[in-house]
Amino acid sequence: MAIDLNTYRQTSLEIWNKMAPGWEEKREWILQDSMPINEWLVDQAAPAPGDTVLDIAAGTGDLGFLAGERVGADGKVLVTDFSPEMVEAARRNGEQRGIRNAEYRIMDAERMDLGDDSVDAVVSRWSYMLMADPAAALSETRRVLRDGGKLAFCVWQTPDRNPWAAIPGMTLVQRGHMPPPEPGAPGIFAMGERDRVHELVTGAGFADPRIEELAFEWRYTGTELWEMLTRIAGPIAEVLNGLPEDEQADVRDAIESGLNDFRQGDALVVPAATWGVVAR
Ligand SMILES: C[S@@+](CC[C@H](N)C(=O)[O-])C[C@H]1O[C@@H](n2cnc3c(N)ncnc32)[C@H](O)[C@@H]1O
């Protein structure tokens, strides 16, 4: 792998800090299409009243808060992310919603500041594939999860199943604004292959995982596609925001025409597919 992982870690942290306001403002839009994924993850992790649940790379915290409903006032949810801006966004979200059983922590999933066997269940949505060393993050997850506790997470499937991200990414590569993704490098599709997910999870010391396909659609109207791309989409947003205005407009046209097959009336309804993974 030609990329330097320490540089990647630093850049990734900077990018996600910058994305936090977009995630905070658009959280209801994100949830509207993706709530079934959160429900699936919490059902699979199956936390019980009184449990401690860890949400890794929690973003604005909504998955953790849903798990928190199961553990009740005697339990707690640790809402963690390596981005301080995301953790603050999660805290504001939790406070606005009157959540009382959450603790908020800045925590890098590759080096967790938590004791061995200290949590009863772990949930994480769309995170491990972004980490410089997903094997380390999964080993850390195994270490902090008590024996018998469940990990439920999801990661994006391959680009062909996710045109909502693949077409914008390909457009930027074709126009010379981004290098093509390197095999094995971290990124949105780094755990797209089922075998890779299986290998990483078992390599971290979990038993044979259940890996299910979860498909849904993102629905964009008005400026939502462009807002998602420039305010939520992490590395893609970073590249788009750095383009000169005229090139940005041309890229926008190219992405919109690339997604035209998914037009339904005044909306774009674009397929998305993620692996839902459960392991103990
Ligand atoms: C695509 S967002 C998903 C946020 C949230 N889980 C959700 O689904 O709404 C990815 C999140 O992973 C976090 N992240 C990336 N690398 C991380 C790491 N090494 N440790 C902890 N968090 C990380 C980012 O800050 C960001 O909040």
mmCIF file of C-alpha atoms and ligand atoms in Angstrom:
data_model
loop_
_atom_site.group_PDB
_atom_site.id
_atom_site.type_symbol
_atom_site.label_atom_id
_atom_site.label_comp_id
_atom_site.label_asym_id
_atom_site.label_seq_id
_atom_site.Cartn_x
_atom_site.Cartn_y
_atom_site.Cartn_z
ATOM 1 C CA MET A 1 0.000 0.000 0.000
ATOM 2 C CA ALA A 2 1.532 3.291 -1.068
ATOM 3 C CA ILE A 3 -0.401 5.544 1.292
ATOM 4 C CA ASP A 4 1.128 6.540 4.603
ATOM 5 C CA LEU A 5 -1.309 5.439 7.303
ATOM 6 C CA ASN A 6 -0.324 8.113 9.816
ATOM 7 C CA THR A 7 -0.940 10.833 7.252
ATOM 8 C CA TYR A 8 -4.246 9.158 6.430
ATOM 9 C CA ARG A 9 -5.253 9.167 10.141
ATOM 10 C CA GLN A 10 -4.488 12.873 10.474
ATOM 11 C CA THR A 11 -6.291 13.825 7.267
ATOM 12 C CA SER A 12 -9.267 11.641 8.085
ATOM 13 C CA LEU A 13 -9.642 13.309 11.501
ATOM 14 C CA GLU A 14 -9.490 16.764 9.903
ATOM 15 C CA ILE A 15 -12.085 15.818 7.301
ATOM 16 C CA TRP A 16 -14.555 14.325 9.804
ATOM 17 C CA ASN A 17 -14.213 17.335 12.096
ATOM 18 C CA LYS A 18 -15.177 19.503 9.119
ATOM 19 C CA MET A 19 -18.127 17.225 8.283
ATOM 20 C CA ALA A 20 -19.638 17.440 11.785
ATOM 21 C CA PRO A 21 -21.821 20.547 11.162
ATOM 22 C CA GLY A 22 -23.275 18.938 8.013
ATOM 23 C CA TRP A 23 -24.041 15.688 9.851
ATOM 24 C CA GLU A 24 -25.639 17.651 12.672
ATOM 25 C CA GLU A 25 -27.826 19.755 10.387
ATOM 26 C CA LYS A 26 -28.808 16.904 8.096
ATOM 27 C CA ARG A 27 -29.212 14.206 10.744
ATOM 28 C CA GLU A 28 -32.952 13.898 10.240
ATOM 29 C CA TRP A 29 -32.504 13.579 6.492
ATOM 30 C CA ILE A 30 -29.865 10.871 7.049
ATOM 31 C CA LEU A 31 -32.105 9.016 9.502
ATOM 32 C CA GLN A 32 -35.196 9.184 7.331
ATOM 33 C CA ASP A 33 -33.751 6.593 4.915
ATOM 34 C CA SER A 34 -31.319 4.812 7.231
ATOM 35 C CA MET A 35 -33.361 4.256 10.400
ATOM 36 C CA PRO A 36 -34.088 0.605 9.456
ATOM 37 C CA ILE A 37 -30.325 -0.007 9.530
ATOM 38 C CA ASN A 38 -30.099 1.385 13.071
ATOM 39 C CA GLU A 39 -33.064 -0.743 14.133
ATOM 40 C CA TRP A 40 -31.464 -3.850 12.646
ATOM 41 C CA LEU A 41 -28.157 -3.152 14.417
ATOM 42 C CA VAL A 42 -29.790 -2.622 17.808
ATOM 43 C CA ASP A 43 -32.000 -5.709 17.401
ATOM 44 C CA GLN A 44 -28.937 -7.799 16.575
ATOM 45 C CA ALA A 45 -26.757 -6.437 19.365
ATOM 46 C CA ALA A 46 -29.755 -7.086 21.653
ATOM 47 C CA PRO A 47 -28.704 -5.061 24.688
ATOM 48 C CA ALA A 48 -30.653 -5.815 27.890
ATOM 49 C CA PRO A 49 -31.823 -3.428 30.630
ATOM 50 C CA GLY A 50 -28.854 -2.377 32.753
ATOM 51 C CA ASP A 51 -26.250 -3.130 30.066
ATOM 52 C CA THR A 52 -23.415 -0.875 28.946
ATOM 53 C CA VAL A 53 -23.426 -0.434 25.161
ATOM 54 C CA LEU A 54 -20.586 1.079 23.166
ATOM 55 C CA ASP A 55 -21.310 2.993 19.932
ATOM 56 C CA ILE A 56 -18.038 3.250 17.992
ATOM 57 C CA ALA A 57 -17.541 6.164 15.563
ATOM 58 C CA ALA A 58 -20.989 7.319 16.602
ATOM 59 C CA GLY A 59 -21.178 10.540 14.590
ATOM 60 C CA THR A 60 -24.203 12.435 15.921
ATOM 61 C CA GLY A 61 -25.106 9.552 18.244
ATOM 62 C CA ASP A 62 -28.499 8.419 16.985
ATOM 63 C CA LEU A 63 -27.618 4.720 16.803
ATOM 64 C CA GLY A 64 -26.265 4.794 20.361
ATOM 65 C CA PHE A 65 -29.366 6.603 21.626
ATOM 66 C CA LEU A 66 -31.578 3.937 20.060
ATOM 67 C CA ALA A 67 -29.552 1.251 21.857
ATOM 68 C CA GLY A 68 -29.853 3.385 24.995
ATOM 69 C CA GLU A 69 -33.640 2.974 24.900
ATOM 70 C CA ARG A 70 -33.114 -0.769 25.465
ATOM 71 C CA VAL A 71 -30.714 -0.477 28.409
ATOM 72 C CA GLY A 72 -32.890 2.014 30.298
ATOM 73 C CA ALA A 73 -31.964 4.224 33.225
ATOM 74 C CA ASP A 74 -29.891 1.504 34.927
ATOM 75 C CA GLY A 75 -27.758 0.992 31.847
ATOM 76 C CA LYS A 76 -25.672 3.344 29.800
ATOM 77 C CA VAL A 77 -24.483 4.004 26.307
ATOM 78 C CA LEU A 78 -20.976 5.208 25.532
ATOM 79 C CA VAL A 79 -21.235 7.488 22.520
ATOM 80 C CA THR A 80 -17.712 7.712 21.094
ATOM 81 C CA ASP A 81 -15.977 9.133 18.043
ATOM 82 C CA PHE A 82 -12.415 10.204 17.298
ATOM 83 C CA SER A 83 -13.661 13.597 16.067
ATOM 84 C CA PRO A 84 -14.171 16.090 18.920
ATOM 85 C CA GLU A 85 -16.591 18.042 16.700
ATOM 86 C CA MET A 86 -18.727 14.935 16.146
ATOM 87 C CA VAL A 87 -18.750 14.178 19.869
ATOM 88 C CA GLU A 88 -19.953 17.728 20.581
ATOM 89 C CA ALA A 89 -22.653 17.357 17.919
ATOM 90 C CA ALA A 90 -23.738 14.075 19.552
ATOM 91 C CA ARG A 91 -23.800 15.711 22.969
ATOM 92 C CA ARG A 92 -26.008 18.571 21.704
ATOM 93 C CA ASN A 93 -28.283 16.072 19.990
ATOM 94 C CA GLY A 94 -28.562 13.971 23.173
ATOM 95 C CA GLU A 95 -29.225 17.022 25.331
ATOM 96 C CA GLN A 96 -31.904 18.310 22.966
ATOM 97 C CA ARG A 97 -33.569 14.922 23.034
ATOM 98 C CA GLY A 98 -33.380 14.663 26.822
ATOM 99 C CA ILE A 99 -31.180 11.543 26.747
ATOM 100 C CA ARG A 100 -29.995 10.783 30.280
ATOM 101 C CA ASN A 101 -28.128 7.506 30.011
ATOM 102 C CA ALA A 102 -25.393 8.534 27.540
ATOM 103 C CA GLU A 103 -21.754 9.300 28.184
ATOM 104 C CA TYR A 104 -19.818 11.110 25.460
ATOM 105 C CA ARG A 105 -16.168 10.418 24.793
ATOM 106 C CA ILE A 106 -13.569 11.325 22.231
ATOM 107 C CA MET A 107 -12.110 7.927 21.424
ATOM 108 C CA ASP A 108 -10.106 6.493 18.571
ATOM 109 C CA ALA A 109 -11.407 3.034 17.731
ATOM 110 C CA GLU A 110 -7.890 1.839 16.969
ATOM 111 C CA ARG A 111 -6.818 2.610 20.563
ATOM 112 C CA MET A 112 -9.747 2.454 22.941
ATOM 113 C CA ASP A 113 -9.444 3.987 26.338
ATOM 114 C CA LEU A 114 -11.623 1.285 27.915
ATOM 115 C CA GLY A 115 -10.866 -1.719 30.105
ATOM 116 C CA ASP A 116 -10.963 -5.345 28.983
ATOM 117 C CA ASP A 117 -14.481 -6.862 29.022
ATOM 118 C CA SER A 118 -15.949 -3.509 30.028
ATOM 119 C CA VAL A 119 -18.993 -3.379 27.734
ATOM 120 C CA ASP A 120 -21.912 -5.761 27.160
ATOM 121 C CA ALA A 121 -22.615 -4.924 23.517
ATOM 122 C CA VAL A 122 -21.090 -2.888 20.688
ATOM 123 C CA VAL A 123 -22.780 -1.185 17.737
ATOM 124 C CA SER A 124 -21.154 0.735 14.914
ATOM 125 C CA ARG A 125 -22.494 2.056 11.632
ATOM 126 C CA TRP A 126 -20.334 2.746 8.569
ATOM 127 C CA SER A 127 -17.038 3.119 10.358
ATOM 128 C CA TYR A 128 -14.562 0.209 10.316
ATOM 129 C CA MET A 129 -13.838 0.509 6.579
ATOM 130 C CA LEU A 130 -12.686 4.114 7.134
ATOM 131 C CA MET A 131 -10.092 3.204 9.723
ATOM 132 C CA ALA A 132 -6.415 3.110 8.856
ATOM 133 C CA ASP A 133 -6.103 -0.282 10.548
ATOM 134 C CA PRO A 134 -9.527 -1.956 10.745
ATOM 135 C CA ALA A 135 -7.907 -5.141 12.112
ATOM 136 C CA ALA A 136 -6.612 -3.149 15.097
ATOM 137 C CA ALA A 137 -10.019 -1.523 15.628
ATOM 138 C CA LEU A 138 -11.771 -4.898 15.546
ATOM 139 C CA SER A 139 -9.205 -6.400 17.959
ATOM 140 C CA GLU A 140 -9.791 -3.489 20.302
ATOM 141 C CA THR A 141 -13.540 -4.099 19.987
ATOM 142 C CA ARG A 142 -13.046 -7.762 20.916
ATOM 143 C CA ARG A 143 -10.885 -6.775 23.895
ATOM 144 C CA VAL A 144 -13.411 -4.366 25.437
ATOM 145 C CA LEU A 145 -16.462 -6.578 24.757
ATOM 146 C CA ARG A 146 -17.214 -9.111 27.478
ATOM 147 C CA ASP A 147 -17.342 -12.786 26.530
ATOM 148 C CA GLY A 148 -20.728 -13.598 25.064
ATOM 149 C CA GLY A 149 -21.503 -9.933 24.298
ATOM 150 C CA LYS A 150 -22.477 -9.104 20.728
ATOM 151 C CA LEU A 151 -20.948 -6.795 18.161
ATOM 152 C CA ALA A 152 -23.318 -5.562 15.433
ATOM 153 C CA PHE A 153 -21.930 -3.286 12.741
ATOM 154 C CA CYS A 154 -22.367 -2.409 9.105
ATOM 155 C CA VAL A 155 -20.017 -1.510 6.281
ATOM 156 C CA TRP A 156 -20.766 -0.601 2.665
ATOM 157 C CA GLN A 157 -20.863 -3.310 0.014
ATOM 158 C CA THR A 158 -19.013 -2.964 -3.307
ATOM 159 C CA PRO A 159 -19.343 0.121 -5.580
ATOM 160 C CA ASP A 160 -21.677 -1.611 -8.074
ATOM 161 C CA ARG A 161 -24.257 -1.910 -5.250
ATOM 162 C CA ASN A 162 -23.807 1.707 -4.147
ATOM 163 C CA PRO A 163 -24.115 4.087 -7.099
ATOM 164 C CA TRP A 164 -24.956 6.942 -4.694
ATOM 165 C CA ALA A 165 -21.252 6.965 -3.693
ATOM 166 C CA ALA A 166 -19.611 5.140 -6.600
ATOM 167 C CA ILE A 167 -20.773 7.552 -9.330
ATOM 168 C CA PRO A 168 -19.583 10.713 -7.548
ATOM 169 C CA GLY A 169 -16.278 8.976 -6.686
ATOM 170 C CA MET A 170 -15.770 7.723 -10.245
ATOM 171 C CA THR A 171 -16.589 11.152 -11.653
ATOM 172 C CA LEU A 172 -13.884 12.722 -9.500
ATOM 173 C CA VAL A 173 -11.374 10.031 -10.493
ATOM 174 C CA GLN A 174 -12.188 10.357 -14.208
ATOM 175 C CA ARG A 175 -11.757 14.129 -14.071
ATOM 176 C CA GLY A 176 -8.381 13.751 -12.358
ATOM 177 C CA HIS A 177 -9.392 15.177 -8.976
ATOM 178 C CA MET A 178 -8.832 11.999 -6.991
ATOM 179 C CA PRO A 179 -6.563 8.993 -7.481
ATOM 180 C CA PRO A 180 -8.360 5.696 -8.070
ATOM 181 C CA PRO A 181 -8.844 3.786 -4.794
ATOM 182 C CA GLU A 182 -5.873 1.592 -3.937
ATOM 183 C CA PRO A 183 -6.558 -2.032 -3.143
ATOM 184 C CA GLY A 184 -6.370 -2.559 0.614
ATOM 185 C CA ALA A 185 -6.396 1.167 1.441
ATOM 186 C CA PRO A 186 -9.025 2.500 3.873
ATOM 187 C CA GLY A 187 -12.118 4.063 2.333
ATOM 188 C CA ILE A 188 -15.835 3.716 1.842
ATOM 189 C CA PHE A 189 -15.558 0.443 -0.119
ATOM 190 C CA ALA A 190 -12.580 -1.079 1.717
ATOM 191 C CA MET A 191 -14.766 -3.772 3.291
ATOM 192 C CA GLY A 192 -17.079 -4.181 0.312
ATOM 193 C CA GLU A 193 -16.251 -7.854 -0.230
ATOM 194 C CA ARG A 194 -17.943 -10.299 2.123
ATOM 195 C CA ASP A 195 -14.759 -12.418 2.393
ATOM 196 C CA ARG A 196 -12.769 -9.398 3.552
ATOM 197 C CA VAL A 197 -15.350 -8.696 6.278
ATOM 198 C CA HIS A 198 -15.240 -12.327 7.384
ATOM 199 C CA GLU A 199 -11.449 -12.393 7.430
ATOM 200 C CA LEU A 200 -11.146 -9.192 9.483
ATOM 201 C CA VAL A 201 -13.807 -10.188 12.011
ATOM 202 C CA THR A 202 -12.483 -13.699 12.642
ATOM 203 C CA GLY A 203 -8.891 -12.409 12.587
ATOM 204 C CA ALA A 204 -9.802 -10.173 15.540
ATOM 205 C CA GLY A 205 -10.812 -13.195 17.619
ATOM 206 C CA PHE A 206 -14.576 -13.250 17.053
ATOM 207 C CA ALA A 207 -16.330 -16.515 16.216
ATOM 208 C CA ASP A 208 -17.785 -17.060 12.739
ATOM 209 C CA PRO A 209 -19.878 -13.902 12.077
ATOM 210 C CA ARG A 210 -23.314 -13.732 10.502
ATOM 211 C CA ILE A 211 -23.097 -11.410 7.500
ATOM 212 C CA GLU A 212 -26.384 -10.252 5.996
ATOM 213 C CA GLU A 213 -27.160 -8.046 3.074
ATOM 214 C CA LEU A 214 -29.158 -4.920 3.987
ATOM 215 C CA ALA A 215 -30.397 -2.901 1.029
ATOM 216 C CA PHE A 216 -32.236 0.400 1.027
ATOM 217 C CA GLU A 217 -32.442 3.622 -1.025
ATOM 218 C CA TRP A 218 -31.320 7.191 -0.512
ATOM 219 C CA ARG A 219 -33.930 9.673 -1.685
ATOM 220 C CA TYR A 220 -32.778 13.130 -2.757
ATOM 221 C CA THR A 221 -34.943 16.086 -3.723
ATOM 222 C CA GLY A 222 -34.005 19.703 -4.427
ATOM 223 C CA THR A 223 -30.442 20.392 -3.306
ATOM 224 C CA GLU A 224 -30.181 17.324 -1.044
ATOM 225 C CA LEU A 225 -27.827 15.382 -3.307
ATOM 226 C CA TRP A 226 -25.400 18.274 -3.519
ATOM 227 C CA GLU A 227 -25.645 18.976 0.221
ATOM 228 C CA MET A 228 -24.934 15.328 0.969
ATOM 229 C CA LEU A 229 -21.945 15.368 -1.372
ATOM 230 C CA THR A 230 -20.416 18.588 -0.057
ATOM 231 C CA ARG A 231 -21.349 18.453 3.636
ATOM 232 C CA ILE A 232 -21.614 14.787 4.638
ATOM 233 C CA ALA A 233 -19.596 12.669 2.216
ATOM 234 C CA GLY A 234 -16.220 12.857 4.023
ATOM 235 C CA PRO A 235 -13.318 12.560 1.569
ATOM 236 C CA ILE A 236 -15.542 13.207 -1.488
ATOM 237 C CA ALA A 237 -16.809 16.422 0.129
ATOM 238 C CA GLU A 238 -13.259 17.489 0.857
ATOM 239 C CA VAL A 239 -12.307 17.155 -2.822
ATOM 240 C CA LEU A 240 -15.495 18.829 -4.121
ATOM 241 C CA ASN A 241 -15.135 21.774 -1.751
ATOM 242 C CA GLY A 242 -11.574 22.343 -2.922
ATOM 243 C CA LEU A 243 -12.481 22.673 -6.634
ATOM 244 C CA PRO A 244 -12.658 26.015 -8.440
ATOM 245 C CA GLU A 245 -16.254 27.169 -8.890
ATOM 246 C CA ASP A 246 -16.557 26.480 -12.628
ATOM 247 C CA GLU A 247 -15.104 22.977 -12.323
ATOM 248 C CA GLN A 248 -17.331 22.330 -9.314
ATOM 249 C CA ALA A 249 -20.357 23.223 -11.463
ATOM 250 C CA ASP A 250 -19.199 20.889 -14.262
ATOM 251 C CA VAL A 251 -18.564 18.065 -11.775
ATOM 252 C CA ARG A 252 -22.021 18.597 -10.320
ATOM 253 C CA ASP A 253 -23.598 18.314 -13.789
ATOM 254 C CA ALA A 254 -21.564 15.184 -14.522
ATOM 255 C CA ILE A 255 -22.593 13.511 -11.249
ATOM 256 C CA GLU A 256 -26.240 14.427 -11.737
ATOM 257 C CA SER A 257 -26.293 13.042 -15.258
ATOM 258 C CA GLY A 258 -24.459 9.911 -14.032
ATOM 259 C CA LEU A 259 -27.318 9.352 -11.568
ATOM 260 C CA ASN A 260 -30.083 10.171 -14.041
ATOM 261 C CA ASP A 261 -31.202 6.535 -14.365
ATOM 262 C CA PHE A 262 -32.405 6.796 -10.778
ATOM 263 C CA ARG A 263 -34.696 9.759 -11.365
ATOM 264 C CA GLN A 264 -38.311 9.273 -10.224
ATOM 265 C CA GLY A 265 -40.302 12.446 -10.843
ATOM 266 C CA ASP A 266 -38.626 15.263 -8.931
ATOM 267 C CA ALA A 267 -36.555 12.881 -6.799
ATOM 268 C CA LEU A 268 -33.435 10.780 -7.233
ATOM 269 C CA VAL A 269 -33.946 7.396 -5.571
ATOM 270 C CA VAL A 270 -30.569 5.689 -5.499
ATOM 271 C CA PRO A 271 -29.807 2.146 -4.325
ATOM 272 C CA ALA A 272 -27.543 1.515 -1.345
ATOM 273 C CA ALA A 273 -26.367 -1.808 0.053
ATOM 274 C CA THR A 274 -24.509 -2.520 3.215
ATOM 275 C CA TRP A 275 -23.305 -5.648 5.029
ATOM 276 C CA GLY A 276 -24.926 -6.141 8.386
ATOM 277 C CA VAL A 277 -22.510 -8.111 10.546
ATOM 278 C CA VAL A 278 -23.129 -9.804 13.890
ATOM 279 C CA ALA A 279 -20.393 -11.500 15.862
ATOM 280 C CA ARG A 280 -19.566 -12.625 19.364
HETATM 281 C C1 LIG B 1 -19.650 7.797 7.865
HETATM 282 S S1 LIG B 1 -19.554 8.537 9.441
HETATM 283 C C2 LIG B 1 -20.733 7.527 10.344
HETATM 284 C C3 LIG B 1 -21.253 8.183 11.612
HETATM 285 C C4 LIG B 1 -22.296 7.370 12.371
HETATM 286 N N1 LIG B 1 -21.775 6.089 12.784
HETATM 287 C C5 LIG B 1 -23.531 7.182 11.525
HETATM 288 O O1 LIG B 1 -23.677 6.137 10.903
HETATM 289 O O2 LIG B 1 -24.377 8.087 11.492
HETATM 290 C C6 LIG B 1 -18.016 7.919 10.004
HETATM 291 C C7 LIG B 1 -17.647 8.318 11.419
HETATM 292 O O3 LIG B 1 -16.476 7.593 11.796
HETATM 293 C C8 LIG B 1 -15.672 8.412 12.602
HETATM 294 N N2 LIG B 1 -14.331 7.797 12.588
HETATM 295 C C9 LIG B 1 -13.515 7.609 11.523
HETATM 296 N N3 LIG B 1 -12.368 7.009 11.906
HETATM 297 C C10 LIG B 1 -12.462 6.793 13.248
HETATM 298 C C11 LIG B 1 -11.611 6.206 14.219
HETATM 299 N N4 LIG B 1 -10.407 5.718 13.895
HETATM 300 N N5 LIG B 1 -12.045 6.129 15.497
HETATM 301 C C12 LIG B 1 -13.255 6.630 15.837
HETATM 302 N N6 LIG B 1 -14.087 7.232 14.981
HETATM 303 C C13 LIG B 1 -13.715 7.284 13.687
HETATM 304 C C14 LIG B 1 -15.813 9.773 11.947
HETATM 305 O O4 LIG B 1 -15.447 10.829 12.790
HETATM 306 C C15 LIG B 1 -17.297 9.787 11.597
HETATM 307 O O5 LIG B 1 -18.064 10.338 12.639
#
